[in-house]
PDB file of C-alpha atoms and ligand atoms in Angstrom:
ATOM      1  CA  UNK D 177       4.640   3.610  42.926  1.00 90.00           C
ATOM      2  CA  UNK D 178       5.274   2.972  46.647  1.00 97.00           C
ATOM      3  CA  UNK D 179       5.634   6.281  48.540  1.00 98.00           C
ATOM      4  CA  UNK D 180       7.689   6.974  51.576  1.00 98.00           C
ATOM      5  CA  UNK D 181       7.945  10.050  53.784  1.00 99.00           C
ATOM      6  CA  UNK D 182      10.724  10.201  56.225  1.00 99.00           C
ATOM      7  CA  UNK D 183      11.312  12.871  58.859  1.00 98.00           C
ATOM      8  CA  UNK D 184      14.719  13.957  59.985  1.00 98.00           C
ATOM      9  CA  UNK D 185      16.206  13.050  56.551  1.00 98.00           C
ATOM     10  CA  UNK D 186      18.976  15.623  56.642  1.00 98.00           C
ATOM     11  CA  UNK D 187      21.591  13.243  58.210  1.00 98.00           C
ATOM     12  CA  UNK D 188      22.266  10.012  60.098  1.00 98.00           C
ATOM     13  CA  UNK D 189      19.700   7.308  59.870  1.00 98.00           C
ATOM     14  CA  UNK D 190      17.148   9.527  58.080  1.00 98.00           C
ATOM     15  CA  UNK D 191      19.617  10.313  55.281  1.00 98.00           C
ATOM     16  CA  UNK D 192      20.369   6.660  55.010  1.00 98.00           C
ATOM     17  CA  UNK D 193      16.741   5.845  54.564  1.00 98.00           C
ATOM     18  CA  UNK D 194      16.700   8.327  51.609  1.00 98.00           C
ATOM     19  CA  UNK D 195      19.738   6.587  50.153  1.00 98.00           C
ATOM     20  CA  UNK D 196      18.484   2.996  50.372  1.00 98.00           C
ATOM     21  CA  UNK D 197      14.843   3.686  49.384  1.00 98.00           C
ATOM     22  CA  UNK D 198      15.735   5.850  46.419  1.00 98.00           C
ATOM     23  CA  UNK D 199      17.993   3.172  45.075  1.00 98.00           C
ATOM     24  CA  UNK D 200      14.788   1.858  43.425  1.00 97.00           C
ATOM     25  CA  UNK D 201      13.581   4.553  41.152  1.00 95.00           C
ATOM     26  CA  UNK D 202       9.993   3.123  41.335  1.00 96.00           C
ATOM     27  CA  UNK D 203       9.866   4.425  44.917  1.00 98.00           C
ATOM     28  CA  UNK D 204       8.756   7.993  45.543  1.00 98.00           C
ATOM     29  CA  UNK D 205      10.854   9.126  48.457  1.00 98.00           C
ATOM     30  CA  UNK D 206      10.155  12.283  50.374  1.00 98.00           C
ATOM     31  CA  UNK D 207      12.406  13.674  53.006  1.00 98.00           C
ATOM     32  CA  UNK D 208      11.169  16.231  55.628  1.00 98.00           C
ATOM     33  CA  UNK D 209      13.920  18.362  56.968  1.00 98.00           C
ATOM     34  CA  UNK D 210      14.381  21.648  58.780  1.00 98.00           C
ATOM     35  CA  UNK D 211      16.980  23.105  56.466  1.00 98.00           C
ATOM     36  CA  UNK D 212      15.747  22.367  52.984  1.00 98.00           C
ATOM     37  CA  UNK D 213      18.492  24.071  50.855  1.00 98.00           C
ATOM     38  CA  UNK D 214      21.370  22.254  52.706  1.00 98.00           C
ATOM     39  CA  UNK D 215      19.707  18.808  52.378  1.00 98.00           C
ATOM     40  CA  UNK D 216      18.797  19.416  48.693  1.00 98.00           C
ATOM     41  CA  UNK D 217      22.515  20.341  48.001  1.00 98.00           C
ATOM     42  CA  UNK D 218      23.619  17.093  49.843  1.00 98.00           C
ATOM     43  CA  UNK D 219      21.030  14.960  47.944  1.00 98.00           C
ATOM     44  CA  UNK D 220      22.162  16.613  44.614  1.00 98.00           C
ATOM     45  CA  UNK D 221      25.852  15.810  45.444  1.00 98.00           C
ATOM     46  CA  UNK D 222      25.567  12.354  46.988  1.00 98.00           C
ATOM     47  CA  UNK D 223      22.392  10.973  45.440  1.00 98.00           C
ATOM     48  CA  UNK D 224      22.069  12.628  42.053  1.00 97.00           C
ATOM     49  CA  UNK D 225      19.171  11.676  39.712  1.00 96.00           C
ATOM     50  CA  UNK D 226      17.219   9.835  42.395  1.00 97.00           C
ATOM     51  CA  UNK D 227      13.451  10.013  42.842  1.00 96.00           C
ATOM     52  CA  UNK D 228      13.920  12.090  46.050  1.00 98.00           C
ATOM     53  CA  UNK D 229      11.790  15.210  47.043  1.00 98.00           C
ATOM     54  CA  UNK D 230      13.009  17.369  49.957  1.00 98.00           C
ATOM     55  CA  UNK D 231      10.281  19.367  51.785  1.00 98.00           C
ATOM     56  CA  UNK D 232      10.562  21.675  54.701  1.00 98.00           C
ATOM     57  CA  UNK D 233       9.202  20.139  58.044  1.00 97.00           C
ATOM     58  CA  UNK D 234      10.214  20.971  61.495  1.00 98.00           C
ATOM     59  CA  UNK D 235       8.029  18.545  63.488  1.00 98.00           C
ATOM     60  CA  UNK D 236       7.559  21.140  66.339  1.00 98.00           C
ATOM     61  CA  UNK D 237       5.907  23.565  63.921  1.00 98.00           C
ATOM     62  CA  UNK D 238       2.257  22.445  63.460  1.00 98.00           C
ATOM     63  CA  UNK D 239       1.387  25.025  60.719  1.00 98.00           C
ATOM     64  CA  UNK D 240       4.647  24.139  58.962  1.00 98.00           C
ATOM     65  CA  UNK D 241       3.817  20.451  59.078  1.00 98.00           C
ATOM     66  CA  UNK D 242       0.364  21.212  57.630  1.00 98.00           C
ATOM     67  CA  UNK D 243       2.156  22.927  54.683  1.00 98.00           C
ATOM     68  CA  UNK D 244       4.402  19.867  54.289  1.00 98.00           C
ATOM     69  CA  UNK D 245       1.383  17.569  54.066  1.00 98.00           C
ATOM     70  CA  UNK D 246      -0.099  19.848  51.319  1.00 98.00           C
ATOM     71  CA  UNK D 247       3.330  19.651  49.463  1.00 98.00           C
ATOM     72  CA  UNK D 248       3.361  15.917  49.743  1.00 98.00           C
ATOM     73  CA  UNK D 249      -0.283  15.705  48.508  1.00 98.00           C
ATOM     74  CA  UNK D 250       0.904  17.441  45.346  1.00 98.00           C
ATOM     75  CA  UNK D 251       3.338  14.513  44.683  1.00 98.00           C
ATOM     76  CA  UNK D 252       1.116  11.574  45.525  1.00 98.00           C
ATOM     77  CA  UNK D 253      -2.521  10.814  46.350  1.00 97.00           C
ATOM     78  CA  UNK D 254      -1.504   8.540  49.299  1.00 98.00           C
ATOM     79  CA  UNK D 255       1.480   7.858  51.553  1.00 98.00           C
ATOM     80  CA  UNK D 256       2.330   4.152  51.963  1.00 98.00           C
ATOM     81  CA  UNK D 257       4.995   4.423  54.580  1.00 99.00           C
ATOM     82  CA  UNK D 258       5.428   7.319  57.041  1.00 99.00           C
ATOM     83  CA  UNK D 259       8.743   6.942  58.888  1.00 99.00           C
ATOM     84  CA  UNK D 260       9.064   9.237  62.042  1.00 99.00           C
ATOM     85  CA  UNK D 261      12.680   9.225  62.384  1.00 98.00           C
ATOM     86  CA  UNK D 262      13.450  12.822  63.592  1.00 98.00           C
ATOM     87  CA  UNK D 263      14.361  13.151  67.217  1.00 98.00           C
ATOM     88  CA  UNK D 264      16.315  15.232  69.627  1.00 97.00           C
ATOM     89  CA  UNK D 265      19.202  13.143  70.999  1.00 95.00           C
ATOM     90  CA  UNK D 266      20.322  15.525  73.772  1.00 96.00           C
ATOM     91  CA  UNK D 267      24.082  15.587  74.357  1.00 96.00           C
ATOM     92  CA  UNK D 268      23.464  17.505  77.627  1.00 97.00           C
ATOM     93  CA  UNK D 269      21.808  14.492  79.391  1.00 97.00           C
ATOM     94  CA  UNK D 270      23.498  11.643  77.437  1.00 97.00           C
ATOM     95  CA  UNK D 271      26.162  10.761  79.983  1.00 97.00           C
ATOM     96  CA  UNK D 272      24.970  11.362  83.507  1.00 96.00           C
ATOM     97  CA  UNK D 273      22.396   9.588  85.719  1.00 97.00           C
ATOM     98  CA  UNK D 274      19.177  11.284  86.561  1.00 98.00           C
ATOM     99  CA  UNK D 275      20.114  12.166  90.044  1.00 98.00           C
ATOM    100  CA  UNK D 276      23.131  14.048  88.788  1.00 97.00           C
ATOM    101  CA  UNK D 277      21.213  15.770  86.119  1.00 98.00           C
ATOM    102  CA  UNK D 278      18.718  16.854  88.827  1.00 98.00           C
ATOM    103  CA  UNK D 279      21.412  18.893  90.462  1.00 98.00           C
ATOM    104  CA  UNK D 280      20.880  21.394  87.640  1.00 98.00           C
ATOM    105  CA  UNK D 281      17.016  21.504  87.858  1.00 98.00           C
ATOM    106  CA  UNK D 282      16.408  24.291  85.366  1.00 98.00           C
ATOM    107  CA  UNK D 283      18.625  22.578  82.657  1.00 98.00           C
ATOM    108  CA  UNK D 284      17.019  19.212  83.334  1.00 98.00           C
ATOM    109  CA  UNK D 285      13.510  20.702  83.065  1.00 98.00           C
ATOM    110  CA  UNK D 286      14.424  22.321  79.717  1.00 98.00           C
ATOM    111  CA  UNK D 287      15.950  19.035  78.472  1.00 98.00           C
ATOM    112  CA  UNK D 288      12.860  17.006  79.599  1.00 98.00           C
ATOM    113  CA  UNK D 289      10.461  19.412  77.969  1.00 98.00           C
ATOM    114  CA  UNK D 290      12.434  19.762  74.711  1.00 98.00           C
ATOM    115  CA  UNK D 291      12.807  15.981  74.437  1.00 98.00           C
ATOM    116  CA  UNK D 292       9.086  15.485  74.999  1.00 98.00           C
ATOM    117  CA  UNK D 293       8.142  18.340  72.656  1.00 98.00           C
ATOM    118  CA  UNK D 294      10.112  16.916  69.678  1.00 98.00           C
ATOM    119  CA  UNK D 295      10.173  13.156  70.354  1.00 98.00           C
ATOM    120  CA  UNK D 296       6.464  12.784  71.520  1.00 99.00           C
ATOM    121  CA  UNK D 297       4.269  15.885  70.692  1.00 99.00           C
ATOM    122  CA  UNK D 298       5.941  16.540  67.379  1.00 98.00           C
ATOM    123  CA  UNK D 299       5.319  12.915  66.173  1.00 98.00           C
ATOM    124  CA  UNK D 300       1.819  12.864  67.440  1.00 99.00           C
ATOM    125  CA  UNK D 301       1.019  16.099  65.263  1.00 98.00           C
ATOM    126  CA  UNK D 302       2.975  14.551  62.424  1.00 98.00           C
ATOM    127  CA  UNK D 303       0.694  11.334  62.521  1.00 99.00           C
ATOM    128  CA  UNK D 304      -2.579  13.131  62.841  1.00 98.00           C
ATOM    129  CA  UNK D 305      -1.782  15.482  60.005  1.00 98.00           C
ATOM    130  CA  UNK D 306      -0.599  12.778  57.653  1.00 98.00           C
ATOM    131  CA  UNK D 307      -3.337  10.293  58.566  1.00 98.00           C
ATOM    132  CA  UNK D 308      -5.578  11.257  55.697  1.00 98.00           C
ATOM    133  CA  UNK D 309      -2.774  10.558  53.161  1.00 98.00           C
ATOM    134  CA  UNK D 310      -1.812   7.334  54.987  1.00 98.00           C
ATOM    135  CA  UNK D 311      -5.480   6.220  54.806  1.00 98.00           C
ATOM    136  CA  UNK D 312      -5.287   6.683  51.045  1.00 98.00           C
ATOM    137  CA  UNK D 313      -1.976   4.699  50.757  1.00 98.00           C
ATOM    138  CA  UNK D 314      -1.783   0.997  49.971  1.00 98.00           C
ATOM    139  CA  UNK D 315       0.632  -0.193  52.560  1.00 98.00           C
ATOM    140  CA  UNK D 316      -0.656   1.952  55.385  1.00 98.00           C
ATOM    141  CA  UNK D 317       2.362   1.586  57.675  1.00 98.00           C
ATOM    142  CA  UNK D 318       3.375   4.295  60.187  1.00 99.00           C
ATOM    143  CA  UNK D 319       6.805   3.548  61.603  1.00 99.00           C
ATOM    144  CA  UNK D 320       8.454   5.297  64.548  1.00 99.00           C
ATOM    145  CA  UNK D 321      12.168   5.071  65.043  1.00 99.00           C
ATOM    146  CA  UNK D 322      12.344   4.490  68.768  1.00 98.00           C
ATOM    147  CA  UNK D 323      15.064   3.130  71.000  1.00 98.00           C
ATOM    148  CA  UNK D 324      15.884   0.152  73.108  1.00 98.00           C
ATOM    149  CA  UNK D 325      16.920   2.746  75.723  1.00 98.00           C
ATOM    150  CA  UNK D 326      13.162   3.071  76.424  1.00 98.00           C
ATOM    151  CA  UNK D 327      12.756  -0.568  77.433  1.00 98.00           C
ATOM    152  CA  UNK D 328      12.054  -0.473  81.165  1.00 98.00           C
ATOM    153  CA  UNK D 329      13.225  -4.044  81.819  1.00 98.00           C
ATOM    154  CA  UNK D 330      16.547  -3.360  79.997  1.00 98.00           C
ATOM    155  CA  UNK D 331      17.097  -0.166  81.977  1.00 98.00           C
ATOM    156  CA  UNK D 332      16.280  -1.788  85.293  1.00 98.00           C
ATOM    157  CA  UNK D 333      18.136  -5.023  84.810  1.00 98.00           C
ATOM    158  CA  UNK D 334      21.336  -3.517  83.464  1.00 98.00           C
ATOM    159  CA  UNK D 335      21.271  -0.201  85.340  1.00 97.00           C
ATOM    160  CA  UNK D 336      21.299   1.977  82.305  1.00 97.00           C
ATOM    161  CA  UNK D 337      21.259   5.355  84.101  1.00 97.00           C
ATOM    162  CA  UNK D 338      22.295   7.996  81.497  1.00 97.00           C
ATOM    163  CA  UNK D 339      20.044   9.756  79.001  1.00 98.00           C
ATOM    164  CA  UNK D 340      16.960   9.874  81.140  1.00 98.00           C
ATOM    165  CA  UNK D 341      15.088  12.630  79.242  1.00 98.00           C
ATOM    166  CA  UNK D 342      15.715  10.838  75.943  1.00 98.00           C
ATOM    167  CA  UNK D 343      14.658   7.404  77.229  1.00 98.00           C
ATOM    168  CA  UNK D 344      11.538   8.910  78.909  1.00 98.00           C
ATOM    169  CA  UNK D 345      10.501  10.597  75.707  1.00 98.00           C
ATOM    170  CA  UNK D 346      11.027   7.490  73.684  1.00 98.00           C
ATOM    171  CA  UNK D 347       8.965   5.397  76.183  1.00 98.00           C
ATOM    172  CA  UNK D 348       6.229   8.128  75.981  1.00 98.00           C
ATOM    173  CA  UNK D 349       6.385   7.783  72.223  1.00 99.00           C
ATOM    174  CA  UNK D 350       6.038   3.979  72.514  1.00 98.00           C
ATOM    175  CA  UNK D 351       2.884   4.593  74.291  1.00 98.00           C
ATOM    176  CA  UNK D 352       1.639   7.010  71.714  1.00 99.00           C
ATOM    177  CA  UNK D 353       2.367   4.432  68.984  1.00 99.00           C
ATOM    178  CA  UNK D 354       0.153   1.847  70.890  1.00 98.00           C
ATOM    179  CA  UNK D 355      -2.562   4.549  71.278  1.00 99.00           C
ATOM    180  CA  UNK D 356      -2.654   5.300  67.580  1.00 99.00           C
ATOM    181  CA  UNK D 357      -2.645   1.610  66.822  1.00 98.00           C
ATOM    182  CA  UNK D 358      -5.594   1.081  69.271  1.00 98.00           C
ATOM    183  CA  UNK D 359      -7.661   3.650  67.389  1.00 98.00           C
ATOM    184  CA  UNK D 360      -6.635   2.997  63.748  1.00 98.00           C
ATOM    185  CA  UNK D 361      -5.980  -0.741  63.568  1.00 98.00           C
ATOM    186  CA  UNK D 362      -9.576  -1.218  62.531  1.00 98.00           C
ATOM    187  CA  UNK D 363      -8.774   0.988  59.474  1.00 98.00           C
ATOM    188  CA  UNK D 364      -5.861  -1.322  58.459  1.00 98.00           C
ATOM    189  CA  UNK D 365      -3.158   1.186  59.619  1.00 98.00           C
ATOM    190  CA  UNK D 366      -0.148  -0.560  61.179  1.00 98.00           C
ATOM    191  CA  UNK D 367       1.611   1.702  63.778  1.00 99.00           C
ATOM    192  CA  UNK D 368       4.888   0.235  64.964  1.00 99.00           C
ATOM    193  CA  UNK D 369       8.039   1.441  66.908  1.00 99.00           C
ATOM    194  CA  UNK D 370      11.387   0.073  65.665  1.00 99.00           C
ATOM    195  CA  UNK D 371      14.679   0.544  67.500  1.00 98.00           C
ATOM    196  CA  UNK D 372      17.617   0.890  65.096  1.00 98.00           C
ATOM    197  CA  UNK D 373      20.319  -0.641  67.322  1.00 98.00           C
ATOM    198  CA  UNK D 374      23.251   1.396  68.424  1.00 97.00           C
ATOM    199  CA  UNK D 375      24.228   3.237  65.247  1.00 98.00           C
ATOM    200  CA  UNK D 376      27.344   5.333  64.566  1.00 96.00           C
ATOM    201  CA  UNK D 377      25.810   8.648  63.501  1.00 97.00           C
ATOM    202  CA  UNK D 378      28.480  10.786  65.146  1.00 92.00           C
ATOM    203  CA  UNK D 379      26.788  11.428  68.564  1.00 90.00           C
ATOM    204  CA  UNK D 380      29.974  11.074  70.454  1.00 87.00           C
ATOM    205  CA  UNK D 381      31.912  13.400  68.207  1.00 87.00           C
ATOM    206  CA  UNK D 382      32.011  16.401  70.550  1.00 89.00           C
ATOM    207  CA  UNK D 383      32.162  14.438  73.812  1.00 93.00           C
ATOM    208  CA  UNK D 384      34.806  15.425  76.520  1.00 94.00           C
ATOM    209  CA  UNK D 385      37.098  12.738  77.931  1.00 95.00           C
ATOM    210  CA  UNK D 386      35.001  12.533  80.996  1.00 94.00           C
ATOM    211  CA  UNK D 387      31.810  12.023  78.884  1.00 94.00           C
ATOM    212  CA  UNK D 388      33.561   9.448  76.794  1.00 93.00           C
ATOM    213  CA  UNK D 389      34.530   7.566  79.936  1.00 94.00           C
ATOM    214  CA  UNK D 390      30.884   7.463  80.940  1.00 93.00           C
ATOM    215  CA  UNK D 391      29.889   6.286  77.439  1.00 93.00           C
ATOM    216  CA  UNK D 392      32.519   3.449  77.777  1.00 93.00           C
ATOM    217  CA  UNK D 393      30.856   2.373  81.044  1.00 95.00           C
ATOM    218  CA  UNK D 394      27.471   2.269  79.319  1.00 95.00           C
ATOM    219  CA  UNK D 395      28.805   0.204  76.419  1.00 93.00           C
ATOM    220  CA  UNK D 396      30.375  -2.198  78.861  1.00 95.00           C
ATOM    221  CA  UNK D 397      26.827  -2.700  80.236  1.00 96.00           C
ATOM    222  CA  UNK D 398      25.641  -3.233  76.699  1.00 96.00           C
ATOM    223  CA  UNK D 399      28.305  -6.021  76.380  1.00 95.00           C
ATOM    224  CA  UNK D 400      26.904  -7.684  79.514  1.00 96.00           C
ATOM    225  CA  UNK D 401      23.458  -7.532  77.930  1.00 97.00           C
ATOM    226  CA  UNK D 402      24.673  -8.840  74.598  1.00 97.00           C
ATOM    227  CA  UNK D 403      28.095 -10.547  74.848  1.00 95.00           C
ATOM    228  CA  UNK D 404      28.403 -10.610  71.068  1.00 94.00           C
ATOM    229  CA  UNK D 405      28.015  -6.785  70.776  1.00 94.00           C
ATOM    230  CA  UNK D 406      31.145  -5.279  69.405  1.00 89.00           C
ATOM    231  CA  UNK D 407      30.272  -1.633  68.967  1.00 92.00           C
ATOM    232  CA  UNK D 408      27.922   0.529  66.958  1.00 96.00           C
ATOM    233  CA  UNK D 409      26.640  -0.634  63.544  1.00 97.00           C
ATOM    234  CA  UNK D 410      26.638   1.545  60.467  1.00 98.00           C
ATOM    235  CA  UNK D 411      23.543   3.456  59.386  1.00 98.00           C
ATOM    236  CA  UNK D 412      23.627   1.311  56.333  1.00 98.00           C
ATOM    237  CA  UNK D 413      23.384  -1.942  58.365  1.00 98.00           C
ATOM    238  CA  UNK D 414      20.736  -0.557  60.557  1.00 98.00           C
ATOM    239  CA  UNK D 415      18.458   0.793  57.910  1.00 99.00           C
ATOM    240  CA  UNK D 416      18.650  -2.287  55.806  1.00 98.00           C
ATOM    241  CA  UNK D 417      17.659  -4.390  58.884  1.00 98.00           C
ATOM    242  CA  UNK D 418      14.889  -1.904  59.667  1.00 99.00           C
ATOM    243  CA  UNK D 419      13.478  -2.023  56.080  1.00 98.00           C
ATOM    244  CA  UNK D 420      13.327  -5.824  56.434  1.00 98.00           C
ATOM    245  CA  UNK D 421      11.324  -5.480  59.603  1.00 98.00           C
ATOM    246  CA  UNK D 422       9.017  -2.986  57.992  1.00 98.00           C
ATOM    247  CA  UNK D 423       8.406  -5.230  54.988  1.00 98.00           C
ATOM    248  CA  UNK D 424       7.422  -8.263  57.200  1.00 98.00           C
ATOM    249  CA  UNK D 425       5.475  -6.230  59.807  1.00 98.00           C
ATOM    250  CA  UNK D 426       1.785  -6.922  59.639  1.00 98.00           C
ATOM    251  CA  UNK D 427      -1.277  -6.329  61.797  1.00 98.00           C
ATOM    252  CA  UNK D 428      -2.329  -9.872  61.190  1.00 98.00           C
ATOM    253  CA  UNK D 429       0.998 -11.139  62.567  1.00 97.00           C
ATOM    254  CA  UNK D 430       0.534  -9.260  65.814  1.00 97.00           C
ATOM    255  CA  UNK D 431       2.722  -6.227  65.102  1.00 98.00           C
ATOM    256  CA  UNK D 432       0.010  -3.609  65.678  1.00 98.00           C
ATOM    257  CA  UNK D 433       1.335  -1.051  68.293  1.00 98.00           C
ATOM    258  CA  UNK D 434       4.511  -3.169  68.883  1.00 98.00           C
ATOM    259  CA  UNK D 435       7.862  -1.966  70.022  1.00 98.00           C
ATOM    260  CA  UNK D 436      10.607  -4.056  68.433  1.00 98.00           C
ATOM    261  CA  UNK D 437      14.240  -3.904  67.427  1.00 98.00           C
ATOM    262  CA  UNK D 438      15.948  -3.878  64.013  1.00 98.00           C
ATOM    263  CA  UNK D 439      15.872  -7.714  64.336  1.00 98.00           C
ATOM    264  CA  UNK D 440      12.075  -7.637  64.659  1.00 98.00           C
ATOM    265  CA  UNK D 441      12.154  -8.832  68.311  1.00 98.00           C
ATOM    266  CA  UNK D 442      13.155  -7.440  71.715  1.00 97.00           C
ATOM    267  CA  UNK D 443      16.927  -8.037  71.151  1.00 98.00           C
ATOM    268  CA  UNK D 444      18.129  -4.293  71.171  1.00 98.00           C
ATOM    269  CA  UNK D 445      21.766  -4.892  70.344  1.00 98.00           C
TER     270      UNK D 445
HETATM  271  N1  LIG P 540      22.007   6.554  66.475  1.00 96.02           N
HETATM  272  C1  LIG P 540      21.681   5.681  67.430  1.00 96.02           C
HETATM  273  O1  LIG P 540      22.527   4.840  67.940  1.00 96.02           O
HETATM  274  C2  LIG P 540      20.165   5.565  67.780  1.00 96.02           C
HETATM  275  C3  LIG P 540      19.881   4.595  68.716  1.00 96.02           C
HETATM  276  C4  LIG P 540      18.560   4.413  69.080  1.00 96.02           C
HETATM  277  C5  LIG P 540      17.618   5.154  68.464  1.00 96.02           C
HETATM  278  N2  LIG P 540      17.915   6.111  67.590  1.00 96.02           N
HETATM  279  C6  LIG P 540      16.929   6.997  66.898  1.00 96.02           C
HETATM  280  O2  LIG P 540      17.054   6.943  65.444  1.00 96.02           O
HETATM  281  C7  LIG P 540      16.512   8.192  64.908  1.00 96.02           C
HETATM  282  C8  LIG P 540      17.724   8.835  64.121  1.00 96.02           C
HETATM  283  O3  LIG P 540      18.821   8.992  64.931  1.00 96.02           O
HETATM  284  P1  LIG P 540      20.178   9.536  64.367  1.00 96.02           P
HETATM  285  O4  LIG P 540      21.309   8.881  65.186  1.00 96.02           O
HETATM  286  O5  LIG P 540      20.259   9.452  62.887  1.00 96.02           O
HETATM  287  O6  LIG P 540      19.992  11.041  64.844  1.00 96.02           O
HETATM  288  P2  LIG P 540      20.735  12.345  64.406  1.00 96.02           P
HETATM  289  O7  LIG P 540      21.963  12.044  63.588  1.00 96.02           O
HETATM  290  O8  LIG P 540      20.954  13.158  65.679  1.00 96.02           O
HETATM  291  O9  LIG P 540      19.631  13.008  63.474  1.00 96.02           O
HETATM  292  C9  LIG P 540      18.524  13.518  63.979  1.00 96.02           C
HETATM  293  C10 LIG P 540      17.637  13.995  62.999  1.00 96.02           C
HETATM  294  O10 LIG P 540      16.386  14.575  63.458  1.00 96.02           O
HETATM  295  C11 LIG P 540      16.197  15.850  62.947  1.00 96.02           C
HETATM  296  N3  LIG P 540      15.462  16.614  63.860  1.00 96.02           N
HETATM  297  C12 LIG P 540      15.829  17.014  65.168  1.00 96.02           C
HETATM  298  N4  LIG P 540      14.752  17.826  65.627  1.00 96.02           N
HETATM  299  C13 LIG P 540      13.969  18.025  64.664  1.00 96.02           C
HETATM  300  C14 LIG P 540      12.713  18.748  64.546  1.00 96.02           C
HETATM  301  N5  LIG P 540      12.301  19.508  65.544  1.00 96.02           N
HETATM  302  N6  LIG P 540      12.016  18.661  63.363  1.00 96.02           N
HETATM  303  C15 LIG P 540      12.450  17.890  62.359  1.00 96.02           C
HETATM  304  N7  LIG P 540      13.654  17.183  62.400  1.00 96.02           N
HETATM  305  C16 LIG P 540      14.310  17.345  63.552  1.00 96.02           C
HETATM  306  C17 LIG P 540      17.590  16.442  62.703  1.00 96.02           C
HETATM  307  O11 LIG P 540      17.546  17.498  61.816  1.00 96.02           O
HETATM  308  P3  LIG P 540      18.654  18.688  61.714  1.00 96.02           P
HETATM  309  O12 LIG P 540      19.733  18.168  60.810  1.00 96.02           O
HETATM  310  O13 LIG P 540      17.932  19.849  61.252  1.00 96.02           O
HETATM  311  O14 LIG P 540      19.081  18.845  63.093  1.00 96.02           O
HETATM  312  C18 LIG P 540      18.309  15.123  62.048  1.00 96.02           C
HETATM  313  O15 LIG P 540      17.900  14.964  60.793  1.00 96.02           O
HETATM  314  C19 LIG P 540      16.189   9.042  66.215  1.00 96.02           C
HETATM  315  O16 LIG P 540      14.827   8.864  66.308  1.00 96.02           O
HETATM  316  C20 LIG P 540      16.844   8.334  67.321  1.00 96.02           C
HETATM  317  O17 LIG P 540      16.299   8.647  68.558  1.00 96.02           O
HETATM  318  C21 LIG P 540      19.211   6.315  67.128  1.00 96.02           C
END
């Protein structure tokens, strides 16, 4: 029975992983979430009768994560696929350039540290704690959901100024993925970062008119980069594409430590 552990499974792309993976009852699907009762109720309502287990797991809580690993070990001897999807996508820094954010130094520092703590440190602890179970799995694939917003060439060529703390944290995590790969490739573990594309998970729901105007400017740049881009894709489209990339990703094909998109290449949109 293939086993999957997905962090940040309460909503957005993470919940969609639960939905698609649990469509096959032969899969053991484990969602790590911060609010277990709420997600359990959502699963019971939207995905009744599926082979889904919800376990508490805030990735910034090391001892809590240890307990989550122990809970997963009660369900399965090994983890085939660990999907590090949870992240902070900060609304505070999502719209302005780094120089403008720096005019509020305390807030910027808080946002940078929080983004780093969740999106980098949390995932590093997650990987190290789950490694013994991944070693015992068959597939041995550790996937980080990263972002094309962390591609330095893309940022520089198209002047993508907003969301600096987020982009910096995702770029840091891409380096962490490569470091884990460098150490554990010899054990047959594939570490890979996959960007999901621009996905409609409601991030702009609470934006002011001014913020939306900034978002439109960024999307115009996206269209220059990818003239065929016509807006965000659905979580369903994104996860289906990511799962295809995960299936075909292989150390032998050169994917160890790689940073790719939902197309399996460097085309982010
Ligand atoms: N949507 C996009 O366009 C897009 C583009 C590029 C990359 N991505 C990446 O794709 C992934 C999912 O994005 P999304 O749009 O689905 O995000 P989302 O809707 O904001 O959901 C984020 C998820 O992460 C969880 N989370 C946040 N902090 C956590 C913590 N400390 N411990 C455990 N879980 C935590 C949230 O749980 P709570 O419900 O408890 O808050 C939630 O389940 C993220 O890694 C994101 O960076 C998304």
